[in-house]
PDB file of C-alpha atoms in Angstrom:
ATOM      1  CA  GLY X 286     -31.842  79.325  -4.066  1.00 83.00           C
ATOM      2  CA  ASN X 287     -31.975  75.923  -5.716  1.00 88.00           C
ATOM      3  CA  SER X 288     -31.803  75.881  -9.468  1.00 92.00           C
ATOM      4  CA  VAL X 289     -31.409  73.428 -12.529  1.00 95.00           C
ATOM      5  CA  THR X 290     -29.753  74.342 -15.849  1.00 95.00           C
ATOM      6  CA  GLN X 291     -29.560  72.153 -18.767  1.00 94.00           C
ATOM      7  CA  MET X 292     -28.504  72.392 -22.260  1.00 89.00           C
ATOM      8  CA  GLU X 293     -31.071  74.177 -24.545  1.00 85.00           C
ATOM      9  CA  GLY X 294     -32.010  72.150 -27.652  1.00 85.00           C
ATOM     10  CA  PRO X 295     -33.334  71.002 -29.981  1.00 93.00           C
ATOM     11  CA  VAL X 296     -30.922  68.078 -30.134  1.00 96.00           C
ATOM     12  CA  THR X 297     -31.215  66.565 -33.567  1.00 96.00           C
ATOM     13  CA  LEU X 298     -29.475  63.028 -34.012  1.00 97.00           C
ATOM     14  CA  SER X 299     -29.586  59.960 -36.363  1.00 97.00           C
ATOM     15  CA  GLU X 300     -30.617  56.568 -35.036  1.00 97.00           C
ATOM     16  CA  GLU X 301     -27.592  54.780 -32.995  1.00 97.00           C
ATOM     17  CA  ALA X 302     -26.055  58.019 -32.345  1.00 97.00           C
ATOM     18  CA  PHE X 303     -24.436  58.941 -29.129  1.00 97.00           C
ATOM     19  CA  LEU X 304     -26.505  61.372 -26.523  1.00 97.00           C
ATOM     20  CA  THR X 305     -25.203  63.530 -24.098  1.00 97.00           C
ATOM     21  CA  ILE X 306     -27.800  66.058 -22.462  1.00 97.00           C
ATOM     22  CA  ASN X 307     -26.049  68.374 -20.073  1.00 97.00           C
ATOM     23  CA  CYS X 308     -27.390  69.246 -16.770  1.00 97.00           C
ATOM     24  CA  THR X 309     -25.902  71.173 -13.617  1.00 97.00           C
ATOM     25  CA  TYR X 310     -27.360  72.152 -10.542  1.00 96.00           C
ATOM     26  CA  THR X 311     -27.305  74.730  -7.610  1.00 94.00           C
ATOM     27  CA  ALA X 312     -28.437  73.238  -4.209  1.00 91.00           C
ATOM     28  CA  THR X 313     -27.811  73.565  -0.522  1.00 83.00           C
ATOM     29  CA  GLY X 314     -27.081  70.182   1.137  1.00 82.00           C
ATOM     30  CA  TYR X 315     -27.679  66.814  -0.732  1.00 85.00           C
ATOM     31  CA  PRO X 316     -30.464  66.797  -3.089  1.00 90.00           C
ATOM     32  CA  SER X 317     -31.885  63.584  -5.149  1.00 90.00           C
ATOM     33  CA  LEU X 318     -31.398  64.191  -8.915  1.00 94.00           C
ATOM     34  CA  PHE X 319     -34.035  63.170 -11.461  1.00 94.00           C
ATOM     35  CA  TRP X 320     -34.619  62.869 -15.502  1.00 96.00           C
ATOM     36  CA  TYR X 321     -38.165  62.941 -16.632  1.00 95.00           C
ATOM     37  CA  VAL X 322     -39.255  62.220 -20.009  1.00 95.00           C
ATOM     38  CA  GLN X 323     -42.173  63.595 -21.806  1.00 91.00           C
ATOM     39  CA  TYR X 324     -43.272  61.973 -24.803  1.00 90.00           C
ATOM     40  CA  PRO X 325     -45.775  63.883 -27.316  1.00 83.00           C
ATOM     41  CA  GLY X 326     -49.077  64.266 -25.973  1.00 75.00           C
ATOM     42  CA  GLU X 327     -48.367  62.295 -22.661  1.00 80.00           C
ATOM     43  CA  GLY X 328     -47.491  63.374 -18.993  1.00 80.00           C
ATOM     44  CA  LEU X 329     -44.166  63.536 -17.802  1.00 88.00           C
ATOM     45  CA  GLN X 330     -42.518  59.994 -16.811  1.00 89.00           C
ATOM     46  CA  LEU X 331     -39.622  59.313 -14.355  1.00 91.00           C
ATOM     47  CA  LEU X 332     -36.683  58.023 -16.520  1.00 96.00           C
ATOM     48  CA  LEU X 333     -34.045  57.669 -13.834  1.00 96.00           C
ATOM     49  CA  LYS X 334     -32.805  59.003 -10.337  1.00 93.00           C
ATOM     50  CA  ALA X 335     -29.949  59.325  -7.932  1.00 93.00           C
ATOM     51  CA  THR X 336     -30.319  60.054  -4.475  1.00 89.00           C
ATOM     52  CA  LYS X 337     -26.573  60.869  -3.515  1.00 90.00           C
ATOM     53  CA  ALA X 338     -23.289  61.390  -4.702  1.00 92.00           C
ATOM     54  CA  ASP X 339     -21.708  59.098  -7.050  1.00 94.00           C
ATOM     55  CA  ASP X 340     -25.011  57.191  -7.208  1.00 95.00           C
ATOM     56  CA  LYS X 341     -25.807  56.047 -11.099  1.00 96.00           C
ATOM     57  CA  GLY X 342     -29.222  56.067 -12.006  1.00 96.00           C
ATOM     58  CA  SER X 343     -30.076  53.885 -15.472  1.00 97.00           C
ATOM     59  CA  ASN X 344     -33.189  53.033 -17.177  1.00 96.00           C
ATOM     60  CA  LYS X 345     -34.051  51.878 -20.791  1.00 95.00           C
ATOM     61  CA  GLY X 346     -30.304  52.166 -21.749  1.00 97.00           C
ATOM     62  CA  PHE X 347     -30.045  55.849 -20.185  1.00 98.00           C
ATOM     63  CA  GLU X 348     -27.557  56.663 -17.651  1.00 98.00           C
ATOM     64  CA  ALA X 349     -26.822  59.576 -15.408  1.00 98.00           C
ATOM     65  CA  THR X 350     -24.235  59.759 -12.665  1.00 98.00           C
ATOM     66  CA  TYR X 351     -24.481  62.145  -9.628  1.00 96.00           C
ATOM     67  CA  ARG X 352     -21.274  64.243  -9.441  1.00 96.00           C
ATOM     68  CA  LYS X 353     -21.229  66.428  -6.530  1.00 93.00           C
ATOM     69  CA  GLU X 354     -17.751  67.821  -7.225  1.00 94.00           C
ATOM     70  CA  THR X 355     -19.254  69.073 -10.504  1.00 95.00           C
ATOM     71  CA  THR X 356     -22.743  69.613  -9.425  1.00 96.00           C
ATOM     72  CA  SER X 357     -23.754  67.421 -12.408  1.00 97.00           C
ATOM     73  CA  PHE X 358     -26.065  64.882 -13.704  1.00 98.00           C
ATOM     74  CA  HIS X 359     -25.601  64.611 -17.371  1.00 98.00           C
ATOM     75  CA  LEU X 360     -27.916  62.158 -19.148  1.00 98.00           C
ATOM     76  CA  GLU X 361     -26.257  59.709 -21.653  1.00 98.00           C
ATOM     77  CA  LYS X 362     -27.412  57.005 -24.017  1.00 98.00           C
ATOM     78  CA  GLY X 363     -24.825  54.956 -26.160  1.00 97.00           C
ATOM     79  CA  SER X 364     -27.130  54.367 -29.097  1.00 96.00           C
ATOM     80  CA  VAL X 365     -30.574  56.454 -29.655  1.00 97.00           C
ATOM     81  CA  GLN X 366     -33.551  55.130 -31.119  1.00 97.00           C
ATOM     82  CA  VAL X 367     -36.236  57.157 -33.032  1.00 97.00           C
ATOM     83  CA  SER X 368     -38.697  56.103 -30.128  1.00 96.00           C
ATOM     84  CA  ASP X 369     -36.401  58.369 -27.780  1.00 97.00           C
ATOM     85  CA  SER X 370     -37.586  61.216 -29.387  1.00 96.00           C
ATOM     86  CA  ALA X 371     -39.092  63.460 -26.782  1.00 95.00           C
ATOM     87  CA  VAL X 372     -38.580  66.214 -24.204  1.00 94.00           C
ATOM     88  CA  TYR X 373     -36.284  65.529 -21.522  1.00 96.00           C
ATOM     89  CA  PHE X 374     -36.293  67.417 -18.220  1.00 95.00           C
ATOM     90  CA  CYS X 375     -33.569  67.323 -15.483  1.00 96.00           C
ATOM     91  CA  ALA X 376     -34.994  68.197 -11.726  1.00 95.00           C
ATOM     92  CA  LEU X 377     -33.991  67.985  -8.161  1.00 92.00           C
ATOM     93  CA  SER X 378     -35.681  67.568  -4.821  1.00 88.00           C
ATOM     94  CA  ASP X 379     -33.928  68.957  -1.847  1.00 80.00           C
ATOM     95  CA  GLN X 380     -35.452  66.677   0.605  1.00 71.00           C
ATOM     96  CA  ALA X 381     -38.395  64.007   0.534  1.00 62.00           C
ATOM     97  CA  GLY X 382     -42.009  65.247   0.202  1.00 61.00           C
ATOM     98  CA  THR X 383     -41.079  68.725  -1.521  1.00 76.00           C
ATOM     99  CA  ALA X 384     -42.029  69.812  -5.072  1.00 82.00           C
ATOM    100  CA  LEU X 385     -39.418  69.454  -7.814  1.00 89.00           C
ATOM    101  CA  ILE X 386     -37.336  71.929  -9.365  1.00 91.00           C
ATOM    102  CA  PHE X 387     -36.912  71.636 -13.156  1.00 93.00           C
ATOM    103  CA  GLY X 388     -34.912  72.605 -15.829  1.00 94.00           C
ATOM    104  CA  LYS X 389     -36.267  74.230 -19.008  1.00 91.00           C
ATOM    105  CA  GLY X 390     -36.377  70.806 -20.884  1.00 93.00           C
ATOM    106  CA  THR X 391     -34.470  69.742 -23.812  1.00 95.00           C
ATOM    107  CA  THR X 392     -36.082  68.522 -27.006  1.00 94.00           C
ATOM    108  CA  LEU X 393     -34.601  65.246 -28.615  1.00 96.00           C
ATOM    109  CA  SER X 394     -35.428  64.580 -32.186  1.00 96.00           C
ATOM    110  CA  VAL X 395     -34.017  61.222 -33.751  1.00 97.00           C
ATOM    111  CA  SER X 396     -34.268  60.489 -37.279  1.00 96.00           C
ATOM    112  CA  SER X 397     -33.968  57.005 -38.835  1.00 93.00           C
TER     113      SER X 397
ATOM    114  CA  GLY R  70     -46.152  52.848 -12.239  1.00 65.00           C
ATOM    115  CA  ALA R  71     -48.981  54.699 -10.548  1.00 79.00           C
ATOM    116  CA  VAL R  72     -51.390  56.673 -12.499  1.00 86.00           C
ATOM    117  CA  VAL R  73     -52.557  60.259 -12.414  1.00 91.00           C
ATOM    118  CA  SER R  74     -55.388  61.715 -14.576  1.00 93.00           C
ATOM    119  CA  GLN R  75     -56.267  65.192 -15.513  1.00 95.00           C
ATOM    120  CA  HIS R  76     -59.552  66.468 -16.904  1.00 96.00           C
ATOM    121  CA  PRO R  77     -60.222  68.092 -19.004  1.00 96.00           C
ATOM    122  CA  SER R  78     -57.080  67.691 -21.461  1.00 94.00           C
ATOM    123  CA  TRP R  79     -57.842  71.037 -23.247  1.00 95.00           C
ATOM    124  CA  VAL R  80     -60.395  73.868 -22.490  1.00 97.00           C
ATOM    125  CA  ILE R  81     -61.019  76.934 -24.216  1.00 97.00           C
ATOM    126  CA  CYS R  82     -62.878  79.793 -22.233  1.00 96.00           C
ATOM    127  CA  LYS R  83     -64.173  83.533 -22.686  1.00 96.00           C
ATOM    128  CA  SER R  84     -62.251  85.902 -20.785  1.00 97.00           C
ATOM    129  CA  GLY R  85     -63.772  86.432 -17.216  1.00 96.00           C
ATOM    130  CA  THR R  86     -64.920  83.180 -16.804  1.00 97.00           C
ATOM    131  CA  SER R  87     -63.869  80.412 -14.424  1.00 97.00           C
ATOM    132  CA  VAL R  88     -62.314  77.262 -15.255  1.00 97.00           C
ATOM    133  CA  LYS R  89     -62.189  73.962 -13.223  1.00 97.00           C
ATOM    134  CA  ILE R  90     -59.385  71.379 -13.661  1.00 97.00           C
ATOM    135  CA  GLU R  91     -59.367  68.076 -11.966  1.00 97.00           C
ATOM    136  CA  CYS R  92     -56.493  66.052 -10.973  1.00 96.00           C
ATOM    137  CA  ARG R  93     -57.034  62.261  -9.750  1.00 95.00           C
ATOM    138  CA  SER R  94     -54.807  59.587  -8.689  1.00 92.00           C
ATOM    139  CA  LEU R  95     -56.219  56.516  -9.888  1.00 91.00           C
ATOM    140  CA  ASP R  96     -54.534  53.638  -7.971  1.00 85.00           C
ATOM    141  CA  PHE R  97     -53.192  54.947  -4.841  1.00 84.00           C
ATOM    142  CA  GLN R  98     -53.923  57.650  -2.296  1.00 86.00           C
ATOM    143  CA  ALA R  99     -52.243  61.145  -2.882  1.00 86.00           C
ATOM    144  CA  THR R 100     -51.228  62.645   0.399  1.00 83.00           C
ATOM    145  CA  THR R 101     -49.570  65.428  -1.496  1.00 88.00           C
ATOM    146  CA  MET R 102     -50.749  66.881  -4.699  1.00 92.00           C
ATOM    147  CA  PHE R 103     -48.533  69.662  -6.648  1.00 94.00           C
ATOM    148  CA  TRP R 104     -49.563  72.022  -9.523  1.00 96.00           C
ATOM    149  CA  TYR R 105     -47.219  73.341 -12.176  1.00 95.00           C
ATOM    150  CA  ARG R 106     -47.472  75.752 -15.002  1.00 95.00           C
ATOM    151  CA  GLN R 107     -45.607  75.406 -17.882  1.00 90.00           C
ATOM    152  CA  PHE R 108     -45.331  78.040 -20.680  1.00 82.00           C
ATOM    153  CA  PRO R 109     -44.228  77.314 -24.264  1.00 77.00           C
ATOM    154  CA  LYS R 110     -40.596  76.108 -24.345  1.00 72.00           C
ATOM    155  CA  GLN R 111     -39.893  76.865 -20.585  1.00 75.00           C
ATOM    156  CA  SER R 112     -39.862  74.857 -17.739  1.00 82.00           C
ATOM    157  CA  LEU R 113     -42.365  73.580 -15.292  1.00 89.00           C
ATOM    158  CA  MET R 114     -42.896  76.296 -12.681  1.00 92.00           C
ATOM    159  CA  LEU R 115     -44.537  74.921  -9.326  1.00 93.00           C
ATOM    160  CA  MET R 116     -47.717  76.906  -8.292  1.00 95.00           C
ATOM    161  CA  ALA R 117     -48.626  75.479  -5.297  1.00 95.00           C
ATOM    162  CA  THR R 118     -48.622  72.108  -2.890  1.00 92.00           C
ATOM    163  CA  SER R 119     -51.770  71.003  -1.664  1.00 91.00           C
ATOM    164  CA  ASN R 120     -52.232  68.259   1.236  1.00 86.00           C
ATOM    165  CA  GLU R 121     -55.314  66.292   1.882  1.00 83.00           C
ATOM    166  CA  GLY R 122     -57.623  68.256   4.257  1.00 82.00           C
ATOM    167  CA  SER R 123     -55.619  71.366   4.609  1.00 85.00           C
ATOM    168  CA  LYS R 124     -54.992  74.572   2.594  1.00 88.00           C
ATOM    169  CA  ALA R 125     -52.798  74.754  -0.209  1.00 92.00           C
ATOM    170  CA  THR R 126     -49.329  76.602   0.060  1.00 93.00           C
ATOM    171  CA  TYR R 127     -48.694  78.839  -2.899  1.00 95.00           C
ATOM    172  CA  GLU R 128     -45.472  79.765  -4.396  1.00 93.00           C
ATOM    173  CA  GLN R 129     -44.342  83.528  -4.188  1.00 93.00           C
ATOM    174  CA  GLY R 130     -46.040  85.464  -6.925  1.00 93.00           C
ATOM    175  CA  VAL R 131     -49.028  83.003  -7.379  1.00 95.00           C
ATOM    176  CA  GLU R 132     -52.398  84.616  -6.485  1.00 94.00           C
ATOM    177  CA  LYS R 133     -54.140  82.349  -4.183  1.00 93.00           C
ATOM    178  CA  ASP R 134     -57.473  83.932  -4.966  1.00 95.00           C
ATOM    179  CA  LYS R 135     -57.090  83.676  -8.738  1.00 96.00           C
ATOM    180  CA  PHE R 136     -55.797  79.933  -8.563  1.00 97.00           C
ATOM    181  CA  LEU R 137     -58.086  78.359  -6.197  1.00 96.00           C
ATOM    182  CA  ILE R 138     -56.997  74.768  -5.169  1.00 95.00           C
ATOM    183  CA  ASN R 139     -59.011  72.274  -3.112  1.00 91.00           C
ATOM    184  CA  HIS R 140     -57.619  68.952  -1.921  1.00 89.00           C
ATOM    185  CA  ALA R 141     -60.684  67.445  -0.661  1.00 82.00           C
ATOM    186  CA  SER R 142     -59.857  63.825  -0.753  1.00 89.00           C
ATOM    187  CA  LEU R 143     -56.860  61.465  -1.019  1.00 88.00           C
ATOM    188  CA  THR R 144     -57.543  61.044  -4.883  1.00 92.00           C
ATOM    189  CA  LEU R 145     -58.741  64.472  -6.081  1.00 93.00           C
ATOM    190  CA  SER R 146     -57.475  67.877  -6.205  1.00 94.00           C
ATOM    191  CA  THR R 147     -58.862  70.733  -8.367  1.00 95.00           C
ATOM    192  CA  LEU R 148     -57.629  73.940  -9.464  1.00 97.00           C
ATOM    193  CA  THR R 149     -59.910  76.723 -10.247  1.00 97.00           C
ATOM    194  CA  VAL R 150     -58.865  79.567 -12.550  1.00 97.00           C
ATOM    195  CA  THR R 151     -60.921  82.247 -11.442  1.00 97.00           C
ATOM    196  CA  SER R 152     -62.031  85.238 -13.928  1.00 96.00           C
ATOM    197  CA  ALA R 153     -59.602  83.916 -16.420  1.00 96.00           C
ATOM    198  CA  HIS R 154     -57.826  86.379 -18.599  1.00 96.00           C
ATOM    199  CA  PRO R 155     -55.510  85.613 -21.920  1.00 95.00           C
ATOM    200  CA  GLU R 156     -52.243  85.929 -19.865  1.00 94.00           C
ATOM    201  CA  ASP R 157     -53.763  82.796 -18.125  1.00 95.00           C
ATOM    202  CA  SER R 158     -53.400  80.767 -21.072  1.00 95.00           C
ATOM    203  CA  SER R 159     -50.934  77.923 -20.329  1.00 94.00           C
ATOM    204  CA  PHE R 160     -50.316  74.249 -19.913  1.00 93.00           C
ATOM    205  CA  TYR R 161     -51.054  73.250 -16.326  1.00 96.00           C
ATOM    206  CA  ILE R 162     -49.785  70.180 -15.036  1.00 96.00           C
ATOM    207  CA  CYS R 163     -50.176  68.346 -11.756  1.00 95.00           C
ATOM    208  CA  SER R 164     -48.505  65.566  -9.895  1.00 93.00           C
ATOM    209  CA  ALA R 165     -49.169  63.485  -6.794  1.00 91.00           C
ATOM    210  CA  ARG R 166     -47.076  61.334  -4.305  1.00 85.00           C
ATOM    211  CA  ASP R 167     -47.933  59.022  -1.897  1.00 72.00           C
ATOM    212  CA  LEU R 168     -45.519  59.316   1.281  1.00 64.00           C
ATOM    213  CA  THR R 169     -46.993  56.209   2.822  1.00 64.00           C
ATOM    214  CA  SER R 170     -46.099  53.866   0.031  1.00 60.00           C
ATOM    215  CA  GLY R 171     -42.404  52.825  -0.642  1.00 57.00           C
ATOM    216  CA  SER R 172     -42.356  55.039  -3.744  1.00 51.00           C
ATOM    217  CA  GLY R 173     -40.952  57.595  -1.066  1.00 54.00           C
ATOM    218  CA  SER R 174     -39.922  60.802  -3.370  1.00 59.00           C
ATOM    219  CA  GLU R 175     -41.170  59.861  -6.358  1.00 73.00           C
ATOM    220  CA  GLN R 176     -43.923  61.902  -7.937  1.00 83.00           C
ATOM    221  CA  PHE R 177     -46.374  61.001 -10.677  1.00 88.00           C
ATOM    222  CA  PHE R 178     -47.656  63.289 -13.254  1.00 91.00           C
ATOM    223  CA  GLY R 179     -50.732  63.840 -15.018  1.00 92.00           C
ATOM    224  CA  PRO R 180     -50.872  64.589 -18.811  1.00 90.00           C
ATOM    225  CA  GLY R 181     -51.646  68.138 -18.423  1.00 93.00           C
ATOM    226  CA  THR R 182     -54.324  70.203 -19.307  1.00 95.00           C
ATOM    227  CA  ARG R 183     -54.162  73.008 -22.152  1.00 94.00           C
ATOM    228  CA  LEU R 184     -56.071  76.214 -21.176  1.00 96.00           C
ATOM    229  CA  THR R 185     -56.739  78.910 -23.766  1.00 96.00           C
ATOM    230  CA  VAL R 186     -58.535  82.009 -22.851  1.00 96.00           C
ATOM    231  CA  LEU R 187     -59.729  84.211 -25.467  1.00 96.00           C
TER     232      LEU R 187
END
């Protein structure tokens, strides 16, 4: 079945450091891929998405590229801020209208 | 973006009682709602999918008689945990989508409900 594997945290960085959170997936066909962020005390928010191979999703300085050859969708940011501290979830949807399959989440903590 | 609310945000109940959690789409019509369960330091696990006006579709291993889902209107879905026990303690999250809008496959998530069963 479909699944998502993302690196376990917590990830602890200093402000302005480079961030990478790895995410790989297993799916049949061509799923859509997502990164969601959950700030403390809040619901999940869509951070970015990509719907086909080689697409790059980007938002708020974060980027992720849909790599079908490596079945990956790694999240990157060149310079993190304290306000980026949150839990990040990688997810996939195998077709429009279906539920999301989530990775376990990675907690990011950024200190000043 | 679209807003989804959940009520209550947290609830503590005694073992054997039933608890109802509401999920509302505030500014759009939710043709489909999803209920997830999240254990500490674990991922969100899909419990069921509900479409307005029809019976919910439960994932394998989820007891439909224990977790009653009703999606009677386009803006409200409810999850009732019947005869709750301590092992039902968890964080319950709903999401909603409107397939008739241009948002397509995007889901909008509620803030979650923390259930603690004593």
